[in-house]
Structure formats: structure tokens, C-alpha cells
PDB file of C-alpha atoms in Angstrom:
ATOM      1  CA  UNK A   1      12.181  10.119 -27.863  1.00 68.00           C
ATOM      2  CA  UNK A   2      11.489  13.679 -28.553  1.00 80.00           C
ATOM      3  CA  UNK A   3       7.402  13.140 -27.213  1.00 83.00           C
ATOM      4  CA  UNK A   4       8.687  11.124 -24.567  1.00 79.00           C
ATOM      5  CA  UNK A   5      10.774  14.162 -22.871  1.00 81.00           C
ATOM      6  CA  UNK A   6       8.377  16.744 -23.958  1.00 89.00           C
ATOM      7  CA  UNK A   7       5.601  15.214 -22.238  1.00 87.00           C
ATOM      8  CA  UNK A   8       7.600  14.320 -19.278  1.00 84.00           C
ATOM      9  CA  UNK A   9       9.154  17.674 -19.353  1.00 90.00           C
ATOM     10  CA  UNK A  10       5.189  19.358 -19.327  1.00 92.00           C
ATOM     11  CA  UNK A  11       4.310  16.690 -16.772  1.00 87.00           C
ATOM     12  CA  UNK A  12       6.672  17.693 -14.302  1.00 90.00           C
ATOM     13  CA  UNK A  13       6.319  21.278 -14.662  1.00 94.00           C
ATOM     14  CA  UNK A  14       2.677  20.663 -14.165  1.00 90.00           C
ATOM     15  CA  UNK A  15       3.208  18.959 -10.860  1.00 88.00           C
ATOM     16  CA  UNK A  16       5.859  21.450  -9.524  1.00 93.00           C
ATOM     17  CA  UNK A  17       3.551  23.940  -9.933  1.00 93.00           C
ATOM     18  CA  UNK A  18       0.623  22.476  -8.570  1.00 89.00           C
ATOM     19  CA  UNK A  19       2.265  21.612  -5.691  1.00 90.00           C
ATOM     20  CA  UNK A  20       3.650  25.072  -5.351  1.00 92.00           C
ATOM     21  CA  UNK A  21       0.116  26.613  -5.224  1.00 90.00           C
ATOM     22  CA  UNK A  22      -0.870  24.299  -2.640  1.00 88.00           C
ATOM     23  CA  UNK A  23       1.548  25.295  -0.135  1.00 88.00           C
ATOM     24  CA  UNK A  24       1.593  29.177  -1.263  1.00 89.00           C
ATOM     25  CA  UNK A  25      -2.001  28.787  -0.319  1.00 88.00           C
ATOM     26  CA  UNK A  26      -2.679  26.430   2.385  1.00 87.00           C
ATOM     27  CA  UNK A  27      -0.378  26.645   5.774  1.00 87.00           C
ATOM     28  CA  UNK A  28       1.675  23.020   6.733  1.00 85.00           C
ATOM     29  CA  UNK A  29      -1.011  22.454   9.289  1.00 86.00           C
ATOM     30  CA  UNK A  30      -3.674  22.199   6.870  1.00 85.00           C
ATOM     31  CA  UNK A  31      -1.869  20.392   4.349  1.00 85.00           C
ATOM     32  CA  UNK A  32      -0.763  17.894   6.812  1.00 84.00           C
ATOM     33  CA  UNK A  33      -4.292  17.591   7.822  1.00 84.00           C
ATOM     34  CA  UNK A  34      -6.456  17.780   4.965  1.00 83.00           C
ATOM     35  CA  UNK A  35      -7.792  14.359   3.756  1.00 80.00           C
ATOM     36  CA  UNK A  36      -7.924  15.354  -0.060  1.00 82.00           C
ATOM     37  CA  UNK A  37      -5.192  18.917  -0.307  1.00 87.00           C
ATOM     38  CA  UNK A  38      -7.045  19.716  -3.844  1.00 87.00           C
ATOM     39  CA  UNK A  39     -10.251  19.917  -2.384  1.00 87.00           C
ATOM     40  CA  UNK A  40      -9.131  21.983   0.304  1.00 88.00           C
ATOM     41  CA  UNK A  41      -7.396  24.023  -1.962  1.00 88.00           C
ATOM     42  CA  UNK A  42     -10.518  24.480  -4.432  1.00 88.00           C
ATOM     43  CA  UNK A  43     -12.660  25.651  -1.358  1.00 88.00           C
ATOM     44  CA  UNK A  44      -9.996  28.107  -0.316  1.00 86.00           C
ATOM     45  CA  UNK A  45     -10.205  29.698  -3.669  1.00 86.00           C
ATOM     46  CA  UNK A  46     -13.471  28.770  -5.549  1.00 84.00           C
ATOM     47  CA  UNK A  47     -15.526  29.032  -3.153  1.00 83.00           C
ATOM     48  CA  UNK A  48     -18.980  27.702  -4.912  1.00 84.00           C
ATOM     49  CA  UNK A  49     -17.162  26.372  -7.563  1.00 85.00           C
ATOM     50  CA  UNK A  50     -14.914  24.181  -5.744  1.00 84.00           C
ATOM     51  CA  UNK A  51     -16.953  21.192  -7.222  1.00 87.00           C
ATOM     52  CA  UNK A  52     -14.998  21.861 -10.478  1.00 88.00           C
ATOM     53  CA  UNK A  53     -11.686  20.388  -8.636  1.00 86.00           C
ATOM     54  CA  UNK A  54     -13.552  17.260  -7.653  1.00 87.00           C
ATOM     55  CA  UNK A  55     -13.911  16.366 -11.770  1.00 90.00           C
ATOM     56  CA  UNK A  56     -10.805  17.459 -12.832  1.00 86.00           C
ATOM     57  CA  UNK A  57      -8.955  14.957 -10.435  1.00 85.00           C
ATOM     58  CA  UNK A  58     -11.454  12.220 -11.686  1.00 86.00           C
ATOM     59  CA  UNK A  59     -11.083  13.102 -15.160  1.00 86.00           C
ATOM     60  CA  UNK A  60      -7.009  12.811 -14.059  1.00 83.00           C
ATOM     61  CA  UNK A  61      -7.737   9.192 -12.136  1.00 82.00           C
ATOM     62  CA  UNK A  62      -9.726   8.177 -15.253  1.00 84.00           C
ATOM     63  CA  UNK A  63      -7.223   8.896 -17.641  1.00 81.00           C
ATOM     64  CA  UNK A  64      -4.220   7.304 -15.545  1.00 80.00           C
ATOM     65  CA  UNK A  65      -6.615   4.026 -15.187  1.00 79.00           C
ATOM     66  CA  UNK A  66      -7.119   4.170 -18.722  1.00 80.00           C
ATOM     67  CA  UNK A  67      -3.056   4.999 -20.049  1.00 80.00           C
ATOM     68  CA  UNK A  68      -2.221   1.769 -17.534  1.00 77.00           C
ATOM     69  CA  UNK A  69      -4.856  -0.463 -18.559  1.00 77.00           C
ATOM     70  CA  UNK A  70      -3.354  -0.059 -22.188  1.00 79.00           C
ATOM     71  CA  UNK A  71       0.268   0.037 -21.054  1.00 81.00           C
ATOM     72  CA  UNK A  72       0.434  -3.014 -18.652  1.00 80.00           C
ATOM     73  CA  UNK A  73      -1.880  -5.312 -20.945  1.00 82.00           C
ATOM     74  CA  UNK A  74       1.069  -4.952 -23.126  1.00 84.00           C
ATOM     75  CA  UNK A  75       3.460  -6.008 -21.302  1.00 82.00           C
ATOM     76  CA  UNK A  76       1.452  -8.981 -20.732  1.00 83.00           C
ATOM     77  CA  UNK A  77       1.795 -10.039 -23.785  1.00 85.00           C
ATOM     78  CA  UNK A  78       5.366  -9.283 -24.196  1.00 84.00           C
ATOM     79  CA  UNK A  79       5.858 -11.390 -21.658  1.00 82.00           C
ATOM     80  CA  UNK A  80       4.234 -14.497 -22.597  1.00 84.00           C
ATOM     81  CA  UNK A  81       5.978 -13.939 -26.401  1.00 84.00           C
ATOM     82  CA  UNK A  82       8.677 -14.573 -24.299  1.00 82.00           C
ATOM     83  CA  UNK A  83       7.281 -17.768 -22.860  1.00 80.00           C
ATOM     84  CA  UNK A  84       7.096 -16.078 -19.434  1.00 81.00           C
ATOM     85  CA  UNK A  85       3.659 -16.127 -19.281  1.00 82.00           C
ATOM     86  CA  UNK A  86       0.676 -18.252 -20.354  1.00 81.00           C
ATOM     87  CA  UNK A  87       0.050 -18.603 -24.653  1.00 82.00           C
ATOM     88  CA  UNK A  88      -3.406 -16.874 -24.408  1.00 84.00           C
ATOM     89  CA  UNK A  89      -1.862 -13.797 -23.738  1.00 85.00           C
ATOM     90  CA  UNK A  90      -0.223 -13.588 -26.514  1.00 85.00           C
ATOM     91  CA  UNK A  91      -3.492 -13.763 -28.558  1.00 88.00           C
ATOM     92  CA  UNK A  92      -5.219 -10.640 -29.918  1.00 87.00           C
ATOM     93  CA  UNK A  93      -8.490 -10.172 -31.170  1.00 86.00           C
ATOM     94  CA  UNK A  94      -8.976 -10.866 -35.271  1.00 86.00           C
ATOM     95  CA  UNK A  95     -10.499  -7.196 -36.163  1.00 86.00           C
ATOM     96  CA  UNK A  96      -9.208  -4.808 -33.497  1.00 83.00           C
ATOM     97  CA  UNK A  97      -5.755  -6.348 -33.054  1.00 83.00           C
ATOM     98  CA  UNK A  98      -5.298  -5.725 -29.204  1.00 84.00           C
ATOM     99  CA  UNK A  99      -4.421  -7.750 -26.678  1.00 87.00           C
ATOM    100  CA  UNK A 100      -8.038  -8.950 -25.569  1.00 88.00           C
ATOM    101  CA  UNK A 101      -7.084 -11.462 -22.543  1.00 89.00           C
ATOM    102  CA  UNK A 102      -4.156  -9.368 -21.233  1.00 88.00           C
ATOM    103  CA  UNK A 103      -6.657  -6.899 -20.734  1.00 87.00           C
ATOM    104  CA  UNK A 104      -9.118  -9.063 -19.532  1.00 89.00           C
ATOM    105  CA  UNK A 105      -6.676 -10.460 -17.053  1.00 86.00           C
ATOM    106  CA  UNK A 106      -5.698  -7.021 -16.042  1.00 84.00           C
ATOM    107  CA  UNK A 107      -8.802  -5.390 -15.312  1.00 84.00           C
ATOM    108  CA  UNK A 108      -9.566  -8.356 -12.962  1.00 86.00           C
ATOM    109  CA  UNK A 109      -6.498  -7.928 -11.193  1.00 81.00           C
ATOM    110  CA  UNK A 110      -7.651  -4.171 -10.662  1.00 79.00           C
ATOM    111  CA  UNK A 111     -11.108  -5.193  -9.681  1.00 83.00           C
ATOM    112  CA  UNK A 112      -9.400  -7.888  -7.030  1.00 81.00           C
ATOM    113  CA  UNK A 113      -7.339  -4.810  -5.522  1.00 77.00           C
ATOM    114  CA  UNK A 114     -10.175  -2.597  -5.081  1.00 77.00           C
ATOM    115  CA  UNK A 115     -12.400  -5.098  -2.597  1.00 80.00           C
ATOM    116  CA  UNK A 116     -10.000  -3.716   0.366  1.00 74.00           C
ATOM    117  CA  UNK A 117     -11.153  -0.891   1.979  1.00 74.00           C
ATOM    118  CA  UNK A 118      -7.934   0.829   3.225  1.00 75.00           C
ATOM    119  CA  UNK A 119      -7.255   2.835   0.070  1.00 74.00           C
ATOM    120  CA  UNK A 120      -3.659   3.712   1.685  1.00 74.00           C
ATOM    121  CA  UNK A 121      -2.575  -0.021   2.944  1.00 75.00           C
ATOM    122  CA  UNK A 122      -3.756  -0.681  -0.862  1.00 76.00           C
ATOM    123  CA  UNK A 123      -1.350   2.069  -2.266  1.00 75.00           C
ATOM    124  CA  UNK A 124       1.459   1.053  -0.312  1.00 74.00           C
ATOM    125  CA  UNK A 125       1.164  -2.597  -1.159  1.00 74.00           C
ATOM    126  CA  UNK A 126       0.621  -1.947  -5.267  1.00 75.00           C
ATOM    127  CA  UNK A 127       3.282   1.105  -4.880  1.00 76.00           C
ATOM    128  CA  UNK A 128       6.139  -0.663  -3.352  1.00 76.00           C
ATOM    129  CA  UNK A 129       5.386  -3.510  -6.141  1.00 77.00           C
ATOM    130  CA  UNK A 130       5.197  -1.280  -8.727  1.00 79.00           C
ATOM    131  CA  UNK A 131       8.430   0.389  -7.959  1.00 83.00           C
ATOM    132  CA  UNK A 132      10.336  -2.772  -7.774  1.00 82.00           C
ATOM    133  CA  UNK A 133       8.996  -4.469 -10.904  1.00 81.00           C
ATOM    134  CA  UNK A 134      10.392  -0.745 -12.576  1.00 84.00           C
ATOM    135  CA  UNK A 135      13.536  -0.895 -11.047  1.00 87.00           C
ATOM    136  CA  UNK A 136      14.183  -4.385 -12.220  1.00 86.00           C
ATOM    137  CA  UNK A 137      13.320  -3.055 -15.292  1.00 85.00           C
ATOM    138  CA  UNK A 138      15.513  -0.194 -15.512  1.00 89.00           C
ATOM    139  CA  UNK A 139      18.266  -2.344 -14.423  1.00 90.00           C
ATOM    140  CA  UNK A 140      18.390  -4.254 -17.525  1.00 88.00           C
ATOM    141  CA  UNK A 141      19.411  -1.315 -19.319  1.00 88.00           C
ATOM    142  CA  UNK A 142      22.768  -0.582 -17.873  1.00 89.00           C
ATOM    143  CA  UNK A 143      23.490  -4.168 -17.522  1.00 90.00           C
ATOM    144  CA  UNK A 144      22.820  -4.983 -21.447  1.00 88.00           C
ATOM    145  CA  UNK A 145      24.994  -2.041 -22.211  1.00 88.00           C
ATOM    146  CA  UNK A 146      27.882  -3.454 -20.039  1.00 88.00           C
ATOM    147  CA  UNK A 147      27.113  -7.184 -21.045  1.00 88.00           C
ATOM    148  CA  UNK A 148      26.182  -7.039 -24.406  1.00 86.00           C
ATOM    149  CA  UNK A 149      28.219  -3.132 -25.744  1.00 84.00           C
ATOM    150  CA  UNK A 150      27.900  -4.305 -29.000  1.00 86.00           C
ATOM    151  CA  UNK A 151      24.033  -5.002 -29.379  1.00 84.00           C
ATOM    152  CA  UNK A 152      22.368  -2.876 -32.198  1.00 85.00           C
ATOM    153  CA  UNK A 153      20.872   0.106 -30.340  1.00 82.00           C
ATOM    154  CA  UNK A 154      18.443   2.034 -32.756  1.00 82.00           C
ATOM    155  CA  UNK A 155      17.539   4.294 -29.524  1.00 78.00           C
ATOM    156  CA  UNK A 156      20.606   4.486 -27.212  1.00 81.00           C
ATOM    157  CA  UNK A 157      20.491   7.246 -24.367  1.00 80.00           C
ATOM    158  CA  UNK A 158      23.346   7.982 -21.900  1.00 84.00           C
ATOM    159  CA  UNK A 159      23.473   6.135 -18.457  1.00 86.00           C
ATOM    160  CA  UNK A 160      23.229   9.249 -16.127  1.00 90.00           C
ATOM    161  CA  UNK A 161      19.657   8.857 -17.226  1.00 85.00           C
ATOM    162  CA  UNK A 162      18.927   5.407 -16.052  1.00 87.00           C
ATOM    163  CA  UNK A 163      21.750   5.513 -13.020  1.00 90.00           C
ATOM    164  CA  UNK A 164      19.499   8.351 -11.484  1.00 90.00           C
ATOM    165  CA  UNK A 165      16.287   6.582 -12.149  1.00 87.00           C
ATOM    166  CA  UNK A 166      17.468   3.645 -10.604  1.00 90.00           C
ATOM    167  CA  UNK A 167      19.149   5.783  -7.625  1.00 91.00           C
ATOM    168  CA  UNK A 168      15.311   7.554  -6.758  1.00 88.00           C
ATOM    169  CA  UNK A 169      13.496   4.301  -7.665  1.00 87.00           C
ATOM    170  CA  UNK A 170      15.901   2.733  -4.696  1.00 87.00           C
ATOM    171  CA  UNK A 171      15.343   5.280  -2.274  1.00 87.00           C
ATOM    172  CA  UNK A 172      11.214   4.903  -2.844  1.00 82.00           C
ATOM    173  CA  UNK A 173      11.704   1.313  -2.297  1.00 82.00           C
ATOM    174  CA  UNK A 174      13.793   0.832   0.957  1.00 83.00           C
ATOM    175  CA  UNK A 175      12.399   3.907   2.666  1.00 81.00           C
ATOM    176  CA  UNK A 176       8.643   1.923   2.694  1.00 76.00           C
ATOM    177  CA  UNK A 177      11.032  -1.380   3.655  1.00 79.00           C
ATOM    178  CA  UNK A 178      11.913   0.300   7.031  1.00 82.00           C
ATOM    179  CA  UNK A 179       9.001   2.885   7.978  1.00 79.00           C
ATOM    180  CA  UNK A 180       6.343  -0.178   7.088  1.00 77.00           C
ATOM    181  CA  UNK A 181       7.886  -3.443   7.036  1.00 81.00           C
ATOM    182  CA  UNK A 182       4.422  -5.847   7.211  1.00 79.00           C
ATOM    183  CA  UNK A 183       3.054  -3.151   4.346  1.00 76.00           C
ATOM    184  CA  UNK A 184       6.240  -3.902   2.413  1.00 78.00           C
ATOM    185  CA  UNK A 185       6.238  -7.709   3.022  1.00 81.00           C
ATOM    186  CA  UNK A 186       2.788  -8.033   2.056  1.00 78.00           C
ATOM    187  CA  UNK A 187       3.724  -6.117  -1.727  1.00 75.00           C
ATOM    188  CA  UNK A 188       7.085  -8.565  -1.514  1.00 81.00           C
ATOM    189  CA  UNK A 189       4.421 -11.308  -1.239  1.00 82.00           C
ATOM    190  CA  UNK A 190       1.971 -10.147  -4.029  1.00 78.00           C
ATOM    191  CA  UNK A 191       5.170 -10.247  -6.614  1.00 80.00           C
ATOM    192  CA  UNK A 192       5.892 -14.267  -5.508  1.00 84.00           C
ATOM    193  CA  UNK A 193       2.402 -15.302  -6.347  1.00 83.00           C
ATOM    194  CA  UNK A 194       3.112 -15.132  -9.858  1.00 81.00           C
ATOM    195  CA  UNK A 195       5.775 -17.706  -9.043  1.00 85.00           C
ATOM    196  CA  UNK A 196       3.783 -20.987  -8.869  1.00 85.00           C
ATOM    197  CA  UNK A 197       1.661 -19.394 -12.168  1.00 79.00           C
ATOM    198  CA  UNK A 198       4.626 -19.785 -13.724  1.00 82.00           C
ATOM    199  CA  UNK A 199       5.491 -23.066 -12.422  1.00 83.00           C
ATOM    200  CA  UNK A 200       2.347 -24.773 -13.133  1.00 79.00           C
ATOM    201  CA  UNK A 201       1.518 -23.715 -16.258  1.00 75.00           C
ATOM    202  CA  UNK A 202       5.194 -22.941 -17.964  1.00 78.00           C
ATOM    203  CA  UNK A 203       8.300 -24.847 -16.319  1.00 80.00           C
ATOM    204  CA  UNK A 204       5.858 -28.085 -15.755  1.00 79.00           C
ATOM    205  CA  UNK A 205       6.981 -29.583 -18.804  1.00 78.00           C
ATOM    206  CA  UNK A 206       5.672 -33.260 -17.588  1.00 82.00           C
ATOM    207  CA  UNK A 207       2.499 -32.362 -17.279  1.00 80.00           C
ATOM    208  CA  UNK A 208      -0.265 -35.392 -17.206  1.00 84.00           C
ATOM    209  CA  UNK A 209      -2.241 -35.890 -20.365  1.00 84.00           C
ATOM    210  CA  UNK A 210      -5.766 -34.726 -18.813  1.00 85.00           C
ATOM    211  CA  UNK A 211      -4.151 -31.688 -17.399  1.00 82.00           C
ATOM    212  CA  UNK A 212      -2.226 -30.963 -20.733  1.00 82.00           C
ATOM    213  CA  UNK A 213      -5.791 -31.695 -22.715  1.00 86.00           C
ATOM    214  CA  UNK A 214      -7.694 -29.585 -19.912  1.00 86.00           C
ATOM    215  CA  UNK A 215      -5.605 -26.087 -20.235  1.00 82.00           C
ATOM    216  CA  UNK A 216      -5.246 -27.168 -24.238  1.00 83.00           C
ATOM    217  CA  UNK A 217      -9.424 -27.383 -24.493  1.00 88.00           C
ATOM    218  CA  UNK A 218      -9.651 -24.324 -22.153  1.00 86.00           C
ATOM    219  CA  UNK A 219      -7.354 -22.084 -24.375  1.00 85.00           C
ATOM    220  CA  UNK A 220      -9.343 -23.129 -27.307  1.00 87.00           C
ATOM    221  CA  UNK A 221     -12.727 -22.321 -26.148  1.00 89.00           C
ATOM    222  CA  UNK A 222     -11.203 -18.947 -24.674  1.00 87.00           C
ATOM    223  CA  UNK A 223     -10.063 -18.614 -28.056  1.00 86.00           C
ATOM    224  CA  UNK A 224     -13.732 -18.576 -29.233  1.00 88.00           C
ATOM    225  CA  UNK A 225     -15.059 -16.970 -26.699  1.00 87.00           C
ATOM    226  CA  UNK A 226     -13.246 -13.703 -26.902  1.00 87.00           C
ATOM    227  CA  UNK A 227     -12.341 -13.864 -31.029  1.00 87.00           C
ATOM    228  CA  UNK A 228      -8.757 -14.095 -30.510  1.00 87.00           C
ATOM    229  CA  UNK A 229      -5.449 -15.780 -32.542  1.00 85.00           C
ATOM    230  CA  UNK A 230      -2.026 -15.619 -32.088  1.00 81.00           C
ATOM    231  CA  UNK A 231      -0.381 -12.969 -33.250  1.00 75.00           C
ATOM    232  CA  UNK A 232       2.148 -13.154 -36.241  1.00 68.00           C
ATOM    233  CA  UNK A 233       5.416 -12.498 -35.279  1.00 57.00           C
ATOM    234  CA  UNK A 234       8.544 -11.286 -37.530  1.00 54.00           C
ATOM    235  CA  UNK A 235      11.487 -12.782 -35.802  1.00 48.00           C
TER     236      UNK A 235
END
């Protein structure tokens, strides 16, 4: 917990002040107007060495890519522990122990998102996803508290934390809801596709027997193909 706030502490600070430069260097107009506000702000002050900006922010992109890629792939496999989500995802590989086809499954997702062109329609769609699959998520933790108060708690933190998470994680939600409704609709309709995943290959429980033998033989040889085994779990 202590890393956790320190680095979100840093992170924020970091931002605040970045942003703070910007606009104590560049007027509204060219903020407003510039297409990429670091670059702008690197040739403003670099001059000939405003090239430097153009790695950092990769370096930055990189790094976020890489923190989610390990993150989500996780919760992947939580998931299908769970039995919300397809076996092989709970499989990780014999020697490195990660999650092999959550990432797999991930990174394919990614690479599907990135054949549109419109970088912004793409951000909007993924953001307003992303935002509601957190809030959901955030939501459970105040609701456990109040439905379950005496659940052993080795980490317990007080519920101004999560009430104001969930109050700015609401706001970034239904403010893309009424400035871009078709944006938000299409995000709304990116979450439901995982809804007849799950209902073809989890809450069909009367599944016929060449379908049952066809994903059984396809797990297996997935299983060989990418060195993985379930994962032994302490219950």
C-alpha cells in the first residue's frame, strides 16, 4: 500500500507539473491548436533538440503498453479461475509461470484496435470502456464492505477513497454519454460482445458431443503449442 500511494503520489505531481509548464509556456490558442502540445512545447524551448521530446513520450507509450499488457493478461486469468472466462486462460507456461494465452489473447485484441485509423474515435471507444469496466470494479468494494462487514480484510482502506474514485470515474463516463452518444454506444457495444463468448463457451452446459470434443481437442493442442498447464491453486 505504501508503493502504491508513493508512486501515485510522484505520478500525479509529475503530471501537474507538466501540465503547468505547458500552459506557462504556450498561450490557450496554441494549446487548443497544437496536434501533439509536447512537441510544440519542445520546439518552443529546445529548439534543435526538440527531437528529444518525441522519445521520451515513446519511451512513456512503450512503457504504459508494456505495464497493461502485464496487468490486463492478469486479470484474464483471474477471471476464467473464476469460471468467467474460457479454461485456457487460466493456463501458464511450465518454466516462466505467466499467463501465456491471456497474453496472447490480449495483444491480439490490441492489434484488432489499432487497424482503425481515427486514433481519437479509437480512444473514445477503448476510454469510455475502460472507465466503465473500472467503475464496476471499484463498486465492488463499497458494496462487499456493506454486504459482507465481516469478511477478513488483510488490506482495508477507508471509503472516502473509493466514494471519490467512483464519483470522478462517473463524471468521465456520462460526460462522453452526452457530448458523443454514437462514440459512447459503439464502446457500450464493444463490452456486450464478450456476452455470447461467455454464452457459448461457459453457460452452454448442453453442449453437443463434437462441439464439446472440438473445443476439448483444441485446448489440448493449444496446450502443446504454447507449453502451458493449469495452474495449481491453494483454495
Amino acid at each position: 500500500p505504501r508503493a502504491i500511494a508513493i508512486s501515485c503520489t510522484v505520478c500525479l505531481v509529475v503530471y501537474v507539473l507538466t501540465i503547468v509548464s505547458f500552459h506557462s509556456t504556450l498561450s490557450v490558442s496554441e494549446v487548443l491548436g497544437s496536434e501533439a502540445v509536447a512537441i510544440t512545447f519542445a520546439n518552443r524551448l529546445y529548439g534543435k533538440l526538440a527531437w528529444i521530446m518525441s522519445i521520451f513520450v515513446a519511451c512513456s507509450t512503450f512503457g504504459g503498453v508494456n505495464g497493461t499488457l502485464l496487468t490486463a493478461s492478469r486479470l484474464f486469468m483471474a477471471g476464467a479461475r473464476e469460471g468467467q472466462m474460457p479454461v485456457l486462460l487460466t493456463m501458464i507456461h511450465v518454466e516462466k509461470a505467466t499467463p501465456v494465452p491471456s497474453v496472447l489473447v490480449l495483444t491480439c485484441f490490441c492489434l484488432l484496435y489499432l487497424t482503425s485509423s481515427n486514433i481519437l474515435m479509437l480512444m473514445n471507444y477503448v476510454g469510455f470502456a475502460t472507465w466503465l469496466s473500472i467503475g464496476a470494479s471499484v463498486l465492488c468494494l463499497p458494496y462487499l464492505r456493506w454486504k459482507c462487514p465481516h469478511m477478513p480484510r488483510p488490506l482495508k482502506v477507508n471509503l472516502i477513497f473509493p466514494i471519490v474514485y467512483l464519483a470522478m470515474t462517473l463524471v468521465i463516463t456520462l460526460l462522453p454519454m452526452i457530448a458523443k452518444p454514437v462514440e459512447t454506444g459503439i464502446g457500450l457495444a464493444m463490452i456486450l460482445t464478450s456476452v455470447p463468448v461467455y454464452l457459448g463457451f461457459l453457460a452452454w452446459t448442453t453442449k453437443p458431443k463434437w462441439v464439446r470434443n472440438l473445443t476439448t481437442e483444441s485446448s489440448n493442442w493449444l496446450q502443446r503449442v504454447l507449453v502451458v498447464l493449469p495452474q495449481d491453486r491453494d483454495d
